C-alpha cells in the first residue's frame, strides 16, 4: 500500500471527523475553545474544549446520541490509523455539558475544513515561513469560538498575542499572520533526561571522593605462627608443638622458655 495514499486518507478521515464535530456542536450553541499547534513537517495537534447547554443537545438527538456519534467517529479513526479521541469533563454548571476533543495529523493544507483558517508556505525575509489567514465568521447559532494558534515564532501579525508564540483569534476579526512552525522535537524532555543523567554522575563522583580512608582495603602481613616443635630433653626424639609429654619415652616435657 502506498504510504502517501494512506497518509492522505488518514488526513481526510481526521478532517471529516472534525468537520462533523464542528457542525454538531455549532448547532448546539455554547463555547468552543481550541488550541491548535502547527509543527514543522506539516504536522498539527488540536484540542478543543466545548461547552454546550444541556438543553440544546436535544437538537442533535440528546447527549446519549452525541456520545454514540463520538464513539463511532473514534472507532472509525482507530481503524484508519488516524488520531482522534474525546471525553466528557465535569462542569461546575449542571445545565452545561463539557467535551474535550483531541486530534493530530500530518498535512495542514486543508485545515480550513474544520477551523476556517488557511495555511500556506511562504518566504519571509528570505526564510521559510507560514502564512496563516482567516476571514471573520458569522455564527447564526450564537456559538462563541476562540482559537489559540501555537507556533514556533510570530514574525508578523496584528491579532491579539499571548506570549511570543501564541495568537488568539475569536473569529470576529480578520486573522492574518506570518509565523514559523513549532519544532516537532521535544527539547524539554531531552533536557530533563540529560539533567537527570548529569545529576546521577555528579552524585556518584561526590560519594567516591568522600569515601573514608578506613574503607580503603589494605594488605597486612600476619605475624608468622610457630609451627615447629622441639626435642625431648630426655630421649632426644622430636615432639609436637605444645606437647607436655614425650610420645616416645613418656617423660614430662618442661615448658619452653622464651
mmCIF file of N, CA and C in Angstrom, residues 54-123:
data_model
loop_
_atom_site.group_PDB
_atom_site.id
_atom_site.type_symbol
_atom_site.label_atom_id
_atom_site.label_comp_id
_atom_site.label_asym_id
_atom_site.label_seq_id
_atom_site.Cartn_x
_atom_site.Cartn_y
_atom_site.Cartn_z
ATOM 1 N N UNK A 54 -26.987 21.939 28.123
ATOM 2 C CA UNK A 54 -27.557 20.588 28.105
ATOM 3 C C UNK A 54 -28.871 20.546 27.337
ATOM 4 N N UNK A 55 -29.680 21.602 27.459
ATOM 5 C CA UNK A 55 -30.976 21.632 26.773
ATOM 6 C C UNK A 55 -30.809 21.663 25.260
ATOM 7 N N UNK A 56 -29.709 22.258 24.772
ATOM 8 C CA UNK A 56 -29.507 22.383 23.328
ATOM 9 C C UNK A 56 -29.125 21.060 22.674
ATOM 10 N N UNK A 57 -28.678 20.084 23.473
ATOM 11 C CA UNK A 57 -28.285 18.806 22.896
ATOM 12 C C UNK A 57 -29.459 18.071 22.271
ATOM 13 N N UNK A 58 -30.669 18.494 22.622
ATOM 14 C CA UNK A 58 -31.856 17.880 22.010
ATOM 15 C C UNK A 58 -31.875 18.110 20.505
ATOM 16 N N UNK A 59 -31.204 19.172 20.041
ATOM 17 C CA UNK A 59 -31.164 19.473 18.611
ATOM 18 C C UNK A 59 -30.398 18.416 17.825
ATOM 19 N N UNK A 60 -29.514 17.685 18.496
ATOM 20 C CA UNK A 60 -28.748 16.630 17.822
ATOM 21 C C UNK A 60 -29.105 15.254 18.363
ATOM 22 N N UNK A 61 -30.269 15.154 18.997
ATOM 23 C CA UNK A 61 -30.737 13.858 19.475
ATOM 24 C C UNK A 61 -30.456 13.566 20.928
ATOM 25 N N UNK A 62 -29.891 14.535 21.659
ATOM 26 C CA UNK A 62 -29.613 14.326 23.070
ATOM 27 C C UNK A 62 -28.171 13.926 23.322
ATOM 28 N N UNK A 63 -27.780 13.968 24.608
ATOM 29 C CA UNK A 63 -26.395 13.681 24.982
ATOM 30 C C UNK A 63 -25.995 12.256 24.620
ATOM 31 N N UNK A 64 -26.899 11.294 24.835
ATOM 32 C CA UNK A 64 -26.579 9.895 24.543
ATOM 33 C C UNK A 64 -26.306 9.692 23.058
ATOM 34 N N UNK A 65 -27.109 10.333 22.208
ATOM 35 C CA UNK A 65 -26.917 10.201 20.764
ATOM 36 C C UNK A 65 -25.596 10.827 20.329
ATOM 37 N N UNK A 66 -25.250 11.974 20.932
ATOM 38 C CA UNK A 66 -23.993 12.632 20.587
ATOM 39 C C UNK A 66 -22.804 11.791 21.048
ATOM 40 N N UNK A 67 -22.912 11.209 22.247
ATOM 41 C CA UNK A 67 -21.846 10.338 22.744
ATOM 42 C C UNK A 67 -21.649 9.143 21.818
ATOM 43 N N UNK A 68 -22.755 8.567 21.366
ATOM 44 C CA UNK A 68 -22.674 7.421 20.454
ATOM 45 C C UNK A 68 -22.013 7.818 19.140
ATOM 46 N N UNK A 69 -22.321 9.026 18.670
ATOM 47 C CA UNK A 69 -21.716 9.506 17.424
ATOM 48 C C UNK A 69 -20.217 9.693 17.595
ATOM 49 N N UNK A 70 -19.819 10.245 18.731
ATOM 50 C CA UNK A 70 -18.397 10.413 19.010
ATOM 51 C C UNK A 70 -17.686 9.058 19.074
ATOM 52 N N UNK A 71 -18.310 8.079 19.720
ATOM 53 C CA UNK A 71 -17.717 6.740 19.810
ATOM 54 C C UNK A 71 -17.530 6.129 18.427
ATOM 55 N N UNK A 72 -18.517 6.325 17.574
ATOM 56 C CA UNK A 72 -18.429 5.796 16.208
ATOM 57 C C UNK A 72 -17.299 6.467 15.437
ATOM 58 N N UNK A 73 -17.177 7.786 15.593
ATOM 59 C CA UNK A 73 -16.100 8.504 14.920
ATOM 60 C C UNK A 73 -14.731 8.067 15.439
ATOM 61 N N UNK A 74 -14.649 7.821 16.744
ATOM 62 C CA UNK A 74 -13.388 7.386 17.337
ATOM 63 C C UNK A 74 -12.983 6.016 16.804
ATOM 64 N N UNK A 75 -13.941 5.099 16.680
ATOM 65 C CA UNK A 75 -13.653 3.778 16.138
ATOM 66 C C UNK A 75 -13.233 3.866 14.673
ATOM 67 N N UNK A 76 -13.882 4.733 13.929
ATOM 68 C CA UNK A 76 -13.531 4.920 12.521
ATOM 69 C C UNK A 76 -12.104 5.427 12.393
ATOM 70 N N UNK A 77 -11.738 6.376 13.240
ATOM 71 C CA UNK A 77 -10.374 6.902 13.220
ATOM 72 C C UNK A 77 -9.372 5.816 13.597
ATOM 73 N N UNK A 78 -9.729 4.966 14.573
ATOM 74 C CA UNK A 78 -8.840 3.891 15.014
ATOM 75 C C UNK A 78 -8.579 2.904 13.883
ATOM 76 N N UNK A 79 -9.620 2.554 13.153
ATOM 77 C CA UNK A 79 -9.483 1.616 12.038
ATOM 78 C C UNK A 79 -8.568 2.185 10.957
ATOM 79 N N UNK A 80 -8.685 3.478 10.703
ATOM 80 C CA UNK A 80 -7.904 4.115 9.646
ATOM 81 C C UNK A 80 -6.516 4.544 10.112
ATOM 82 N N UNK A 81 -6.218 4.350 11.400
ATOM 83 C CA UNK A 81 -4.914 4.748 11.908
ATOM 84 C C UNK A 81 -4.794 6.228 12.178
ATOM 85 N N UNK A 82 -5.925 6.925 12.197
ATOM 86 C CA UNK A 82 -5.917 8.363 12.496
ATOM 87 C C UNK A 82 -5.998 8.568 14.005
ATOM 88 N N UNK A 83 -5.601 9.747 14.452
ATOM 89 C CA UNK A 83 -5.601 10.050 15.888
ATOM 90 C C UNK A 83 -6.772 10.969 16.223
ATOM 91 N N UNK A 84 -7.698 10.420 16.963
ATOM 92 C CA UNK A 84 -8.870 11.190 17.389
ATOM 93 C C UNK A 84 -9.356 10.601 18.700
ATOM 94 N N UNK A 85 -9.596 11.448 19.680
ATOM 95 C CA UNK A 85 -10.110 10.979 20.969
ATOM 96 C C UNK A 85 -11.016 12.048 21.563
ATOM 97 N N UNK A 86 -11.881 11.614 22.461
ATOM 98 C CA UNK A 86 -12.788 12.559 23.104
ATOM 99 C C UNK A 86 -13.125 12.042 24.497
ATOM 100 N N UNK A 87 -13.567 12.951 25.348
ATOM 101 C CA UNK A 87 -14.051 12.563 26.673
ATOM 102 C C UNK A 87 -14.913 13.686 27.229
ATOM 103 N N UNK A 88 -15.757 13.328 28.168
ATOM 104 C CA UNK A 88 -16.557 14.324 28.875
ATOM 105 C C UNK A 88 -15.784 14.806 30.094
ATOM 106 N N UNK A 89 -15.979 16.081 30.418
ATOM 107 C CA UNK A 89 -15.356 16.641 31.607
ATOM 108 C C UNK A 89 -16.430 17.140 32.560
ATOM 109 N N UNK A 90 -16.064 17.194 33.820
ATOM 110 C CA UNK A 90 -17.006 17.703 34.818
ATOM 111 C C UNK A 90 -17.210 19.204 34.632
ATOM 112 N N UNK A 91 -18.443 19.628 34.774
ATOM 113 C CA UNK A 91 -18.778 21.045 34.652
ATOM 114 C C UNK A 91 -19.327 21.552 35.976
ATOM 115 N N UNK A 92 -18.930 22.777 36.323
ATOM 116 C CA UNK A 92 -19.446 23.379 37.552
ATOM 117 C C UNK A 92 -20.919 23.746 37.418
ATOM 118 N N UNK A 93 -21.363 23.895 36.193
ATOM 119 C CA UNK A 93 -22.757 24.247 35.927
ATOM 120 C C UNK A 93 -23.519 22.989 35.514
ATOM 121 N N UNK A 94 -24.506 22.561 36.293
ATOM 122 C CA UNK A 94 -25.248 21.337 35.947
ATOM 123 C C UNK A 94 -26.050 21.462 34.664
ATOM 124 N N UNK A 95 -26.238 22.676 34.179
ATOM 125 C CA UNK A 95 -27.008 22.885 32.949
ATOM 126 C C UNK A 95 -26.117 22.878 31.708
ATOM 127 N N UNK A 96 -24.829 22.558 31.886
ATOM 128 C CA UNK A 96 -23.897 22.528 30.765
ATOM 129 C C UNK A 96 -23.231 21.159 30.652
ATOM 130 N N UNK A 97 -22.840 20.823 29.447
ATOM 131 C CA UNK A 97 -22.088 19.599 29.178
ATOM 132 C C UNK A 97 -20.772 20.011 28.524
ATOM 133 N N UNK A 98 -19.664 19.436 29.007
ATOM 134 C CA UNK A 98 -18.343 19.816 28.512
ATOM 135 C C UNK A 98 -17.678 18.609 27.844
ATOM 136 N N UNK A 99 -17.194 18.809 26.633
ATOM 137 C CA UNK A 99 -16.467 17.780 25.892
ATOM 138 C C UNK A 99 -15.049 18.269 25.627
ATOM 139 N N UNK A 100 -14.101 17.334 25.675
ATOM 140 C CA UNK A 100 -12.727 17.634 25.258
ATOM 141 C C UNK A 100 -12.399 16.713 24.081
ATOM 142 N N UNK A 101 -12.061 17.317 22.962
ATOM 143 C CA UNK A 101 -11.829 16.579 21.724
ATOM 144 C C UNK A 101 -10.399 16.845 21.260
ATOM 145 N N UNK A 102 -9.642 15.769 20.996
ATOM 146 C CA UNK A 102 -8.240 15.910 20.593
ATOM 147 C C UNK A 102 -7.984 15.149 19.300
ATOM 148 N N UNK A 103 -7.143 15.723 18.475
ATOM 149 C CA UNK A 103 -6.761 15.061 17.228
ATOM 150 C C UNK A 103 -5.405 15.584 16.790
ATOM 151 N N UNK A 104 -4.751 14.835 15.921
ATOM 152 C CA UNK A 104 -3.468 15.257 15.362
ATOM 153 C C UNK A 104 -3.291 14.576 14.019
ATOM 154 N N UNK A 105 -2.407 15.128 13.211
ATOM 155 C CA UNK A 105 -2.200 14.549 11.894
ATOM 156 C C UNK A 105 -1.095 15.255 11.145
ATOM 157 N N UNK A 106 -0.926 14.880 9.909
ATOM 158 C CA UNK A 106 0.079 15.470 9.034
ATOM 159 C C UNK A 106 -0.600 16.070 7.811
ATOM 160 N N UNK A 107 -0.237 17.302 7.485
ATOM 161 C CA UNK A 107 -0.821 17.995 6.342
ATOM 162 C C UNK A 107 -1.858 19.009 6.779
ATOM 163 N N UNK A 108 -1.467 20.290 6.814
ATOM 164 C CA UNK A 108 -2.421 21.316 7.230
ATOM 165 C C UNK A 108 -2.891 22.192 6.082
ATOM 166 N N UNK A 109 -2.831 21.642 4.877
ATOM 167 C CA UNK A 109 -3.289 22.401 3.713
ATOM 168 C C UNK A 109 -4.784 22.684 3.770
ATOM 169 N N UNK A 110 -5.536 21.753 4.322
ATOM 170 C CA UNK A 110 -6.995 21.889 4.308
ATOM 171 C C UNK A 110 -7.589 22.045 5.709
ATOM 172 N N UNK A 111 -6.838 22.674 6.624
ATOM 173 C CA UNK A 111 -7.364 22.893 7.971
ATOM 174 C C UNK A 111 -8.583 23.807 7.971
ATOM 175 N N UNK A 112 -8.810 24.464 6.857
ATOM 176 C CA UNK A 112 -9.979 25.350 6.778
ATOM 177 C C UNK A 112 -11.279 24.577 6.923
ATOM 178 N N UNK A 113 -11.264 23.276 6.620
ATOM 179 C CA UNK A 113 -12.486 22.479 6.711
ATOM 180 C C UNK A 113 -13.029 22.448 8.128
ATOM 181 N N UNK A 114 -12.128 22.422 9.108
ATOM 182 C CA UNK A 114 -12.583 22.331 10.490
ATOM 183 C C UNK A 114 -12.404 23.622 11.266
ATOM 184 N N UNK A 115 -11.386 24.423 10.916
ATOM 185 C CA UNK A 115 -11.069 25.597 11.726
ATOM 186 C C UNK A 115 -11.207 26.914 10.974
ATOM 187 N N UNK A 116 -11.568 26.848 9.717
ATOM 188 C CA UNK A 116 -11.795 28.056 8.902
ATOM 189 C C UNK A 116 -10.546 28.900 8.735
ATOM 190 N N UNK A 117 -9.375 28.279 8.769
ATOM 191 C CA UNK A 117 -8.137 29.022 8.551
ATOM 192 C C UNK A 117 -7.377 28.409 7.375
ATOM 193 N N UNK A 118 -6.613 29.245 6.695
ATOM 194 C CA UNK A 118 -5.795 28.796 5.576
ATOM 195 C C UNK A 118 -4.324 28.927 5.958
ATOM 196 N N UNK A 119 -3.557 27.883 5.683
ATOM 197 C CA UNK A 119 -2.125 27.875 5.986
ATOM 198 C C UNK A 119 -1.361 27.629 4.690
ATOM 199 N N UNK A 120 -0.452 28.540 4.359
ATOM 200 C CA UNK A 120 0.337 28.426 3.139
ATOM 201 C C UNK A 120 1.813 28.637 3.459
ATOM 202 N N UNK A 121 2.670 27.908 2.743
ATOM 203 C CA UNK A 121 4.110 28.076 2.904
ATOM 204 C C UNK A 121 4.569 29.272 2.078
ATOM 205 N N UNK A 122 5.333 30.164 2.721
ATOM 206 C CA UNK A 122 5.800 31.382 2.056
ATOM 207 C C UNK A 122 7.255 31.637 2.426
ATOM 208 N N UNK A 123 7.824 32.662 1.805
ATOM 209 C CA UNK A 123 9.153 33.147 2.149
ATOM 210 C C UNK A 123 9.003 34.499 2.839
#
